[in-house]
Amino acid sequence: MFNKKNLSIPASEDKELELKRENPLEFKLDFDDEKPVKALFFLIAGLGEDNNQSYQDHLAEFLVKEYQVAVIRVSYNNIGLRPQNGATFVMDAKDKEIYLRVGEGLNINFADNFFPPHDLSQQETYQACAILNNAIQERQNRGFYKKGTKIGISISVQPARNEYLNFGVLQAMDILNVLQFIKKNPPFILEKDYKTIMFGSSHGGYLALLAAKFAPWLIDGVLENSAYVKPQMRLFGLGRDVDYIKECEFQAGEFFEHVVLCCVTKTPFSLDTNSKYYFSSDHHHIRDIFNEAHLRTQANYPKPYYISYHSIQDELDSAQNKEQMFELLKELDFKGSLHIIKDESEVDGTFIKSLKHGMGMSLKMLIQKELPTLLALKKRKLSKNTPREILYKGEKLDYLFKEAHGGGQFELELFRHD
């Protein structure tokens, strides 16, 4: 009988930022309680349409009934980092500083006490944007600016549940901790040779690959569409420190006629080398899927099977990066397949709808096409001597990912050195 559960477990500490988590780690579990489960299937939401709950519910029920798998959906750290998922627009001290600087550049002077001392709420942020927009319109009417003038200002995105952005690492750790909890406390019968499969599109696909990087011995297969294997700095919430317009995460120009919101998600990480939250090259490399040194380290462990789809015109990460990574995977004796969608002749309007990032791909059809291959994989047998930890070395920071003694949890340890 089809069954649904909403569960939660304590969230692990953020070891990179040395911060305690305020919220429990929540996840949804869909399964048939009358049949042995063939696979633990992690349906990892990204930032777009696949984060729609009704869409996920439909897909999860289809998977359970059609393939006899248990479907797990994790509300990982910062999953609500877009307005459509509960995030809000706010302005902090840096945003206010940029706002005043923009005004000065436009010869629009604001009083010294224009801003209150606190961070602006979403309502206050909209009010500030409206004031600037109206000032630009007034000057345009008087002939000072060209018609259609648009000005970018910096806006912070406050994720839902008062969370913050720790891109990739904490999110993948959340997924792996849920995996460990379910393995130790399954509310269903697992087949002897059950598989563990990670599935996602775009950011969800990236997290599927990252989870496999952190725990290759735990994951049998990864199926992903349009995952970025070389994530750009702007995705880490640090673009404002480089160029708040060109390196923001996304722009919203539909709210005001003359003001474009250049948005970055709030994160404690900083590019200030004097900050205790300095985001170093080691922090970047651990989030990089296509890191040759790390892939060579991972190759010493049981190897997940990778199936990837990518558009030749993808604007977030080039198809060339994915192709080069698969060449290295082949050299290192990983198994899998890469499908590069190269031209309009492959856009059928049903499975693939465009050549843009994500391709408007039908995830249901992707699953129907590729999941049988992953379910048919021969189960990897882990011996008692198989390491349950993996160390990725950096210039000044080493990352050790490991199963906790006795199972049930997945842990990260950091080792700093000069």
mmCIF file of C-alpha atoms in Angstrom, residues 10-388:
data_model
loop_
_atom_site.group_PDB
_atom_site.id
_atom_site.type_symbol
_atom_site.label_atom_id
_atom_site.label_comp_id
_atom_site.label_asym_id
_atom_site.label_seq_id
_atom_site.Cartn_x
_atom_site.Cartn_y
_atom_site.Cartn_z
ATOM 1 C CA PRO A 10 18.481 16.827 14.257
ATOM 2 C CA ALA A 11 20.519 18.803 11.730
ATOM 3 C CA SER A 12 24.278 18.403 11.911
ATOM 4 C CA GLU A 13 26.510 21.294 12.890
ATOM 5 C CA ASP A 14 28.005 23.404 10.116
ATOM 6 C CA LYS A 15 31.659 22.435 10.558
ATOM 7 C CA GLU A 16 32.993 24.852 7.937
ATOM 8 C CA LEU A 17 31.425 27.931 9.521
ATOM 9 C CA GLU A 18 31.331 26.509 13.061
ATOM 10 C CA LEU A 19 27.642 27.352 13.400
ATOM 11 C CA LYS A 20 24.830 25.485 15.104
ATOM 12 C CA ARG A 21 21.733 24.821 13.015
ATOM 13 C CA GLU A 22 18.463 26.356 14.201
ATOM 14 C CA ASN A 23 16.071 24.096 12.295
ATOM 15 C CA PRO A 24 15.614 20.326 12.269
ATOM 16 C CA LEU A 25 16.434 18.456 9.074
ATOM 17 C CA GLU A 26 13.112 17.546 7.464
ATOM 18 C CA PHE A 27 12.442 15.033 4.710
ATOM 19 C CA LYS A 28 9.590 13.237 2.961
ATOM 20 C CA LEU A 29 9.497 9.493 2.466
ATOM 21 C CA ASP A 30 7.222 7.737 -0.066
ATOM 22 C CA PHE A 31 7.095 3.931 -0.281
ATOM 23 C CA ASP A 32 4.933 0.824 -0.567
ATOM 24 C CA ASP A 33 4.761 -0.838 2.836
ATOM 25 C CA GLU A 34 3.731 -4.214 1.366
ATOM 26 C CA LYS A 35 6.624 -4.781 -1.057
ATOM 27 C CA PRO A 36 10.392 -5.064 -0.546
ATOM 28 C CA VAL A 37 12.145 -1.893 -1.684
ATOM 29 C CA LYS A 38 14.530 -2.284 -4.624
ATOM 30 C CA ALA A 39 16.269 1.067 -4.194
ATOM 31 C CA LEU A 40 16.538 4.151 -2.043
ATOM 32 C CA PHE A 41 15.862 6.847 -4.635
ATOM 33 C CA PHE A 42 16.795 10.388 -3.628
ATOM 34 C CA LEU A 43 14.714 12.886 -5.589
ATOM 35 C CA ILE A 44 16.799 16.022 -5.044
ATOM 36 C CA ALA A 45 15.035 19.282 -5.799
ATOM 37 C CA GLY A 46 16.819 22.153 -7.472
ATOM 38 C CA LEU A 47 15.795 25.794 -7.710
ATOM 39 C CA GLY A 48 13.261 25.659 -10.542
ATOM 40 C CA GLU A 49 10.056 23.856 -11.434
ATOM 41 C CA ASP A 50 11.285 20.588 -9.915
ATOM 42 C CA ASN A 51 10.963 22.265 -6.489
ATOM 43 C CA ASN A 52 7.183 22.404 -6.956
ATOM 44 C CA GLN A 53 5.613 20.175 -4.295
ATOM 45 C CA SER A 54 2.671 18.930 -6.363
ATOM 46 C CA TYR A 55 5.066 18.029 -9.197
ATOM 47 C CA GLN A 56 7.297 16.173 -6.750
ATOM 48 C CA ASP A 57 4.340 14.367 -5.157
ATOM 49 C CA HIS A 58 3.169 13.106 -8.533
ATOM 50 C CA LEU A 59 6.676 12.002 -9.544
ATOM 51 C CA ALA A 60 7.305 10.262 -6.207
ATOM 52 C CA GLU A 61 4.064 8.269 -6.373
ATOM 53 C CA PHE A 62 4.836 7.250 -9.960
ATOM 54 C CA LEU A 63 8.301 6.036 -8.939
ATOM 55 C CA VAL A 64 7.033 4.006 -5.992
ATOM 56 C CA LYS A 65 4.270 2.292 -7.969
ATOM 57 C CA GLU A 66 6.197 1.761 -11.197
ATOM 58 C CA TYR A 67 9.663 0.793 -9.925
ATOM 59 C CA GLN A 68 9.169 -0.457 -6.353
ATOM 60 C CA VAL A 69 11.571 2.080 -4.873
ATOM 61 C CA ALA A 70 11.398 4.267 -1.790
ATOM 62 C CA VAL A 71 11.572 7.962 -2.692
ATOM 63 C CA ILE A 72 13.326 10.359 -0.329
ATOM 64 C CA ARG A 73 13.030 14.152 -0.655
ATOM 65 C CA VAL A 74 15.277 16.126 1.674
ATOM 66 C CA SER A 75 14.599 19.736 2.656
ATOM 67 C CA TYR A 76 18.323 20.400 2.714
ATOM 68 C CA ASN A 77 19.950 23.562 4.062
ATOM 69 C CA ASN A 78 18.814 26.663 2.199
ATOM 70 C CA ILE A 79 16.399 24.818 -0.085
ATOM 71 C CA GLY A 80 14.153 27.876 0.103
ATOM 72 C CA LEU A 81 16.618 30.346 -1.414
ATOM 73 C CA ARG A 82 14.384 31.769 -4.140
ATOM 74 C CA PRO A 83 11.277 33.977 -3.743
ATOM 75 C CA GLN A 84 9.033 31.255 -5.177
ATOM 76 C CA ASN A 85 10.268 28.970 -2.380
ATOM 77 C CA GLY A 86 9.776 31.369 0.529
ATOM 78 C CA ALA A 87 12.875 33.593 0.390
ATOM 79 C CA THR A 88 12.561 37.363 0.872
ATOM 80 C CA PHE A 89 14.394 40.404 -0.477
ATOM 81 C CA VAL A 90 16.224 42.437 2.201
ATOM 82 C CA MET A 91 19.009 45.016 2.397
ATOM 83 C CA ASP A 92 21.961 44.770 4.775
ATOM 84 C CA ALA A 93 24.709 47.312 5.480
ATOM 85 C CA LYS A 94 26.602 46.554 2.248
ATOM 86 C CA ASP A 95 23.429 46.810 0.167
ATOM 87 C CA LYS A 96 22.576 50.172 1.740
ATOM 88 C CA GLU A 97 26.100 51.428 1.089
ATOM 89 C CA ILE A 98 25.828 50.478 -2.592
ATOM 90 C CA TYR A 99 22.366 52.082 -2.806
ATOM 91 C CA LEU A 100 23.678 55.404 -1.514
ATOM 92 C CA ARG A 101 26.673 55.197 -3.848
ATOM 93 C CA VAL A 102 24.354 54.591 -6.801
ATOM 94 C CA GLY A 103 22.259 57.589 -5.777
ATOM 95 C CA GLU A 104 25.356 59.761 -5.524
ATOM 96 C CA GLY A 105 26.434 58.681 -9.002
ATOM 97 C CA LEU A 106 23.033 59.780 -10.301
ATOM 98 C CA ASN A 107 23.222 63.104 -8.424
ATOM 99 C CA ILE A 108 20.384 61.931 -6.181
ATOM 100 C CA ASN A 109 21.244 62.879 -2.629
ATOM 101 C CA PHE A 110 19.683 61.142 0.353
ATOM 102 C CA ALA A 111 19.652 62.409 3.929
ATOM 103 C CA ASP A 112 22.233 61.016 6.344
ATOM 104 C CA ASN A 113 19.450 59.279 8.270
ATOM 105 C CA PHE A 114 17.669 58.003 5.144
ATOM 106 C CA PHE A 115 18.213 54.383 6.210
ATOM 107 C CA PRO A 116 17.412 53.025 9.695
ATOM 108 C CA PRO A 117 20.371 51.341 11.457
ATOM 109 C CA HIS A 118 18.910 47.845 11.112
ATOM 110 C CA ASP A 119 18.770 45.602 8.048
ATOM 111 C CA LEU A 120 15.737 46.431 5.948
ATOM 112 C CA SER A 121 12.772 44.071 5.834
ATOM 113 C CA GLN A 122 11.266 43.112 2.490
ATOM 114 C CA GLN A 123 8.636 45.849 2.792
ATOM 115 C CA GLU A 124 11.270 48.454 3.666
ATOM 116 C CA THR A 125 13.444 47.210 0.798
ATOM 117 C CA TYR A 126 10.602 47.655 -1.689
ATOM 118 C CA GLN A 127 9.949 51.149 -0.311
ATOM 119 C CA ALA A 128 13.606 52.122 -0.801
ATOM 120 C CA CYS A 129 13.541 50.746 -4.351
ATOM 121 C CA ALA A 130 10.334 52.658 -5.097
ATOM 122 C CA ILE A 131 11.874 55.917 -3.855
ATOM 123 C CA LEU A 132 14.892 55.465 -6.134
ATOM 124 C CA ASN A 133 12.675 54.413 -9.036
ATOM 125 C CA ASN A 134 10.473 57.509 -8.647
ATOM 126 C CA ALA A 135 13.512 59.790 -8.398
ATOM 127 C CA ILE A 136 14.876 58.380 -11.659
ATOM 128 C CA GLN A 137 11.475 58.764 -13.335
ATOM 129 C CA GLU A 138 11.243 62.388 -12.222
ATOM 130 C CA ARG A 139 14.665 63.179 -13.649
ATOM 131 C CA GLN A 140 13.873 61.309 -16.835
ATOM 132 C CA ASN A 141 10.732 63.429 -17.263
ATOM 133 C CA ARG A 142 12.896 66.527 -16.929
ATOM 134 C CA GLY A 143 15.277 65.295 -19.613
ATOM 135 C CA PHE A 144 18.257 64.426 -17.401
ATOM 136 C CA TYR A 145 18.216 60.705 -18.301
ATOM 137 C CA LYS A 146 17.447 58.797 -21.451
ATOM 138 C CA LYS A 147 14.066 57.137 -21.719
ATOM 139 C CA GLY A 148 14.093 53.566 -20.419
ATOM 140 C CA THR A 149 17.014 54.140 -18.026
ATOM 141 C CA LYS A 150 17.596 51.129 -15.758
ATOM 142 C CA ILE A 151 19.916 51.074 -12.744
ATOM 143 C CA GLY A 152 21.086 48.005 -10.841
ATOM 144 C CA ILE A 153 21.190 47.978 -7.042
ATOM 145 C CA SER A 154 22.382 45.293 -4.656
ATOM 146 C CA ILE A 155 19.794 43.178 -2.822
ATOM 147 C CA SER A 156 20.317 40.349 -0.330
ATOM 148 C CA VAL A 157 18.119 37.260 -0.460
ATOM 149 C CA GLN A 158 17.127 35.957 2.968
ATOM 150 C CA PRO A 159 16.342 32.240 2.612
ATOM 151 C CA ALA A 160 13.213 30.771 4.167
ATOM 152 C CA ARG A 161 13.306 29.585 7.801
ATOM 153 C CA ASN A 162 15.970 32.200 8.609
ATOM 154 C CA GLU A 163 18.666 30.007 7.064
ATOM 155 C CA TYR A 164 21.853 31.060 5.282
ATOM 156 C CA LEU A 165 23.770 29.831 2.275
ATOM 157 C CA ASN A 166 26.492 27.250 2.660
ATOM 158 C CA PHE A 167 26.569 26.246 -0.973
ATOM 159 C CA GLY A 168 26.884 22.541 -1.692
ATOM 160 C CA VAL A 169 28.739 21.084 1.268
ATOM 161 C CA LEU A 170 26.128 21.436 4.005
ATOM 162 C CA GLN A 171 23.376 20.550 1.533
ATOM 163 C CA ALA A 172 25.052 17.302 0.453
ATOM 164 C CA MET A 173 25.806 16.467 4.093
ATOM 165 C CA ASP A 174 22.092 16.814 4.863
ATOM 166 C CA ILE A 175 21.252 14.336 2.101
ATOM 167 C CA LEU A 176 23.847 11.836 3.331
ATOM 168 C CA ASN A 177 22.672 12.119 6.932
ATOM 169 C CA VAL A 178 19.120 11.307 5.857
ATOM 170 C CA LEU A 179 20.478 8.323 3.899
ATOM 171 C CA GLN A 180 22.271 7.033 6.984
ATOM 172 C CA PHE A 181 19.200 7.520 9.172
ATOM 173 C CA ILE A 182 16.940 5.600 6.780
ATOM 174 C CA LYS A 183 19.416 2.750 6.409
ATOM 175 C CA LYS A 184 19.486 2.361 10.175
ATOM 176 C CA ASN A 185 15.746 2.953 10.693
ATOM 177 C CA PRO A 186 13.925 1.758 7.558
ATOM 178 C CA PRO A 187 10.109 1.751 7.883
ATOM 179 C CA PHE A 188 9.988 -0.851 5.089
ATOM 180 C CA ILE A 189 11.730 -4.033 4.009
ATOM 181 C CA LEU A 190 14.840 -3.524 1.897
ATOM 182 C CA GLU A 191 15.775 -6.112 -0.705
ATOM 183 C CA LYS A 192 19.103 -7.763 0.022
ATOM 184 C CA ASP A 193 20.730 -6.153 -3.022
ATOM 185 C CA TYR A 194 18.950 -2.792 -2.866
ATOM 186 C CA LYS A 195 20.579 0.176 -4.601
ATOM 187 C CA THR A 196 21.105 3.758 -3.475
ATOM 188 C CA ILE A 197 20.471 6.198 -6.322
ATOM 189 C CA MET A 198 20.838 9.989 -6.411
ATOM 190 C CA PHE A 199 18.731 11.907 -8.934
ATOM 191 C CA GLY A 200 18.418 15.603 -9.718
ATOM 192 C CA SER A 201 18.332 18.344 -12.316
ATOM 193 C CA SER A 202 20.497 21.488 -12.356
ATOM 194 C CA HIS A 203 21.329 22.260 -8.700
ATOM 195 C CA GLY A 204 19.674 19.001 -7.658
ATOM 196 C CA GLY A 205 21.945 17.144 -10.070
ATOM 197 C CA TYR A 206 24.952 19.013 -8.714
ATOM 198 C CA LEU A 207 24.073 17.871 -5.177
ATOM 199 C CA ALA A 208 23.625 14.302 -6.422
ATOM 200 C CA LEU A 209 27.173 14.380 -7.818
ATOM 201 C CA LEU A 210 28.532 16.072 -4.702
ATOM 202 C CA ALA A 211 26.977 13.444 -2.420
ATOM 203 C CA ALA A 212 28.685 10.775 -4.533
ATOM 204 C CA LYS A 213 31.984 12.649 -4.164
ATOM 205 C CA PHE A 214 31.666 12.755 -0.378
ATOM 206 C CA ALA A 215 30.511 9.140 0.054
ATOM 207 C CA PRO A 216 31.270 7.086 -3.077
ATOM 208 C CA TRP A 217 30.999 3.778 -1.228
ATOM 209 C CA LEU A 218 27.401 4.537 -0.185
ATOM 210 C CA ILE A 219 25.992 5.433 -3.608
ATOM 211 C CA ASP A 220 25.480 2.980 -6.464
ATOM 212 C CA GLY A 221 24.348 5.372 -9.156
ATOM 213 C CA VAL A 222 23.772 9.008 -10.088
ATOM 214 C CA LEU A 223 21.301 10.174 -12.731
ATOM 215 C CA GLU A 224 21.417 13.893 -13.468
ATOM 216 C CA ASN A 225 20.386 16.517 -15.979
ATOM 217 C CA SER A 226 22.319 19.765 -16.483
ATOM 218 C CA ALA A 227 24.345 19.627 -13.273
ATOM 219 C CA TYR A 228 27.178 22.126 -13.119
ATOM 220 C CA VAL A 229 30.502 20.402 -12.470
ATOM 221 C CA LYS A 230 32.440 23.683 -12.312
ATOM 222 C CA PRO A 231 30.156 25.915 -10.203
ATOM 223 C CA GLN A 232 30.715 29.631 -10.681
ATOM 224 C CA MET A 233 31.770 31.870 -7.798
ATOM 225 C CA ARG A 234 28.553 33.862 -8.070
ATOM 226 C CA LEU A 235 26.547 30.804 -6.970
ATOM 227 C CA PHE A 236 28.321 30.846 -3.600
ATOM 228 C CA GLY A 237 26.691 34.136 -2.560
ATOM 229 C CA LEU A 238 29.975 36.025 -2.932
ATOM 230 C CA GLY A 239 29.452 37.844 -6.217
ATOM 231 C CA ARG A 240 28.647 41.142 -4.519
ATOM 232 C CA ASP A 241 32.235 41.302 -3.269
ATOM 233 C CA VAL A 242 33.497 41.078 -6.867
ATOM 234 C CA ASP A 243 30.948 42.973 -8.982
ATOM 235 C CA TYR A 244 27.438 43.262 -7.595
ATOM 236 C CA ILE A 245 25.897 43.599 -11.065
ATOM 237 C CA LYS A 246 27.894 41.178 -13.229
ATOM 238 C CA GLU A 247 28.490 38.542 -10.539
ATOM 239 C CA CYS A 248 25.112 38.490 -8.775
ATOM 240 C CA GLU A 249 23.211 35.194 -8.624
ATOM 241 C CA PHE A 250 20.221 36.515 -10.538
ATOM 242 C CA GLN A 251 18.552 39.766 -11.542
ATOM 243 C CA ALA A 252 14.925 40.787 -11.096
ATOM 244 C CA GLY A 253 13.880 43.652 -13.336
ATOM 245 C CA GLU A 254 10.138 43.118 -13.350
ATOM 246 C CA PHE A 255 9.244 44.945 -10.126
ATOM 247 C CA PHE A 256 10.271 48.496 -11.052
ATOM 248 C CA GLU A 257 10.544 50.384 -14.313
ATOM 249 C CA HIS A 258 13.993 51.824 -13.653
ATOM 250 C CA VAL A 259 15.491 49.674 -10.873
ATOM 251 C CA VAL A 260 16.934 46.190 -11.375
ATOM 252 C CA LEU A 261 17.446 44.058 -8.271
ATOM 253 C CA CYS A 262 20.874 42.372 -8.404
ATOM 254 C CA CYS A 263 20.478 39.550 -5.910
ATOM 255 C CA VAL A 264 22.863 37.476 -3.795
ATOM 256 C CA THR A 265 21.897 34.999 -1.082
ATOM 257 C CA LYS A 266 22.957 35.831 2.460
ATOM 258 C CA THR A 267 26.004 33.860 3.568
ATOM 259 C CA PRO A 268 28.547 34.261 6.370
ATOM 260 C CA PHE A 269 31.324 33.385 3.908
ATOM 261 C CA SER A 270 33.466 36.304 2.769
ATOM 262 C CA LEU A 271 36.270 37.087 0.342
ATOM 263 C CA ASP A 272 37.947 39.186 3.042
ATOM 264 C CA THR A 273 41.179 37.340 3.845
ATOM 265 C CA ASN A 274 41.052 38.689 7.408
ATOM 266 C CA SER A 275 37.615 37.233 8.106
ATOM 267 C CA LYS A 276 37.274 33.996 10.075
ATOM 268 C CA TYR A 277 34.742 33.063 7.393
ATOM 269 C CA TYR A 278 37.157 33.632 4.509
ATOM 270 C CA PHE A 279 36.193 31.513 1.491
ATOM 271 C CA SER A 280 39.528 30.088 0.370
ATOM 272 C CA SER A 281 40.554 28.135 -2.710
ATOM 273 C CA ASP A 282 40.204 24.945 -0.638
ATOM 274 C CA HIS A 283 36.560 25.814 0.087
ATOM 275 C CA HIS A 284 36.066 26.273 -3.649
ATOM 276 C CA HIS A 285 37.829 23.074 -4.696
ATOM 277 C CA ILE A 286 35.793 20.806 -2.406
ATOM 278 C CA ARG A 287 32.647 22.119 -4.128
ATOM 279 C CA ASP A 288 34.122 21.448 -7.557
ATOM 280 C CA ILE A 289 32.912 18.155 -9.056
ATOM 281 C CA PHE A 290 35.441 18.258 -11.893
ATOM 282 C CA ASN A 291 38.557 18.546 -9.738
ATOM 283 C CA GLU A 292 41.132 16.161 -11.154
ATOM 284 C CA ALA A 293 43.043 15.578 -7.909
ATOM 285 C CA HIS A 294 39.821 14.850 -6.036
ATOM 286 C CA LEU A 295 38.514 12.513 -8.738
ATOM 287 C CA ARG A 296 41.770 10.569 -8.599
ATOM 288 C CA THR A 297 41.309 10.234 -4.845
ATOM 289 C CA GLN A 298 37.711 9.104 -5.317
ATOM 290 C CA ALA A 299 38.823 6.511 -7.882
ATOM 291 C CA ASN A 300 40.405 4.495 -5.057
ATOM 292 C CA TYR A 301 36.916 3.770 -3.678
ATOM 293 C CA PRO A 302 33.889 1.833 -4.954
ATOM 294 C CA LYS A 303 32.736 3.724 -8.023
ATOM 295 C CA PRO A 304 29.189 5.008 -8.550
ATOM 296 C CA TYR A 305 27.686 4.642 -12.023
ATOM 297 C CA TYR A 306 27.096 8.054 -13.636
ATOM 298 C CA ILE A 307 24.428 8.960 -16.220
ATOM 299 C CA SER A 308 24.425 12.606 -17.315
ATOM 300 C CA TYR A 309 22.553 14.801 -19.793
ATOM 301 C CA HIS A 310 23.760 18.257 -20.840
ATOM 302 C CA SER A 311 22.970 20.831 -23.523
ATOM 303 C CA ILE A 312 25.664 22.106 -25.869
ATOM 304 C CA GLN A 313 24.262 25.606 -25.242
ATOM 305 C CA ASP A 314 24.058 25.401 -21.436
ATOM 306 C CA GLU A 315 24.753 28.872 -20.055
ATOM 307 C CA LEU A 316 25.586 27.881 -16.444
ATOM 308 C CA ASP A 317 28.317 25.347 -17.180
ATOM 309 C CA SER A 318 29.738 24.355 -20.530
ATOM 310 C CA ALA A 319 29.152 20.985 -22.119
ATOM 311 C CA GLN A 320 32.922 20.905 -22.672
ATOM 312 C CA ASN A 321 33.493 20.708 -18.908
ATOM 313 C CA LYS A 322 31.139 17.737 -18.667
ATOM 314 C CA GLU A 323 32.767 16.035 -21.660
ATOM 315 C CA GLN A 324 36.266 16.478 -20.237
ATOM 316 C CA MET A 325 35.141 15.174 -16.858
ATOM 317 C CA PHE A 326 33.684 12.035 -18.426
ATOM 318 C CA GLU A 327 36.923 11.482 -20.332
ATOM 319 C CA LEU A 328 38.755 11.526 -17.001
ATOM 320 C CA LEU A 329 36.128 9.268 -15.403
ATOM 321 C CA LYS A 330 36.658 6.769 -18.215
ATOM 322 C CA GLU A 331 40.430 6.923 -17.712
ATOM 323 C CA LEU A 332 39.883 6.217 -14.004
ATOM 324 C CA ASP A 333 37.651 3.214 -14.808
ATOM 325 C CA PHE A 334 34.341 4.750 -13.756
ATOM 326 C CA LYS A 335 31.320 3.463 -15.672
ATOM 327 C CA GLY A 336 28.441 5.478 -17.060
ATOM 328 C CA SER A 337 27.194 7.493 -20.019
ATOM 329 C CA LEU A 338 27.093 11.134 -21.079
ATOM 330 C CA HIS A 339 24.459 12.468 -23.452
ATOM 331 C CA ILE A 340 25.231 15.871 -24.996
ATOM 332 C CA ILE A 341 22.202 17.396 -26.713
ATOM 333 C CA LYS A 342 23.825 19.153 -29.653
ATOM 334 C CA ASP A 343 21.225 20.720 -31.941
ATOM 335 C CA GLU A 344 17.579 21.576 -32.510
ATOM 336 C CA SER A 345 16.910 18.241 -34.214
ATOM 337 C CA GLU A 346 17.019 16.634 -30.753
ATOM 338 C CA VAL A 347 14.472 19.068 -29.319
ATOM 339 C CA ASP A 348 11.264 17.044 -29.655
ATOM 340 C CA GLY A 349 9.019 19.259 -27.525
ATOM 341 C CA THR A 350 8.193 16.372 -25.198
ATOM 342 C CA PHE A 351 11.349 14.922 -23.649
ATOM 343 C CA ILE A 352 13.572 17.896 -24.497
ATOM 344 C CA LYS A 353 11.985 21.301 -25.036
ATOM 345 C CA SER A 354 14.970 23.636 -25.575
ATOM 346 C CA LEU A 355 18.760 23.870 -25.623
ATOM 347 C CA LYS A 356 18.876 26.263 -22.670
ATOM 348 C CA HIS A 357 20.061 25.206 -19.210
ATOM 349 C CA GLY A 358 17.859 22.361 -17.989
ATOM 350 C CA MET A 359 16.452 21.866 -21.508
ATOM 351 C CA GLY A 360 12.903 21.943 -20.105
ATOM 352 C CA MET A 361 13.482 18.209 -19.771
ATOM 353 C CA SER A 362 10.705 15.873 -18.660
ATOM 354 C CA LEU A 363 12.166 14.301 -15.528
ATOM 355 C CA LYS A 364 9.574 11.535 -15.660
ATOM 356 C CA MET A 365 10.677 10.556 -19.163
ATOM 357 C CA LEU A 366 14.338 10.747 -18.118
ATOM 358 C CA ILE A 367 13.610 8.351 -15.264
ATOM 359 C CA GLN A 368 11.691 5.991 -17.544
ATOM 360 C CA LYS A 369 14.603 6.010 -19.968
ATOM 361 C CA GLU A 370 17.509 5.522 -17.550
ATOM 362 C CA LEU A 371 16.367 4.189 -14.162
ATOM 363 C CA PRO A 372 16.078 0.550 -15.357
ATOM 364 C CA THR A 373 19.818 0.635 -16.144
ATOM 365 C CA LEU A 374 20.646 1.711 -12.595
ATOM 366 C CA LEU A 375 18.280 -0.798 -11.003
ATOM 367 C CA ALA A 376 19.909 -3.578 -13.040
ATOM 368 C CA LEU A 377 23.413 -2.781 -11.793
ATOM 369 C CA LYS A 378 25.188 -5.531 -9.946
ATOM 370 C CA LYS A 379 25.213 -4.658 -6.266
ATOM 371 C CA ARG A 380 28.659 -3.680 -5.053
ATOM 372 C CA LYS A 381 29.796 -5.793 -2.142
ATOM 373 C CA LEU A 382 31.604 -3.808 0.521
ATOM 374 C CA SER A 383 33.977 -5.812 2.660
ATOM 375 C CA LYS A 384 34.788 -5.084 6.275
ATOM 376 C CA ASN A 385 38.047 -3.592 5.013
ATOM 377 C CA THR A 386 36.363 -1.114 2.650
ATOM 378 C CA PRO A 387 37.172 2.360 4.010
ATOM 379 C CA ARG A 388 34.129 4.252 5.240
#
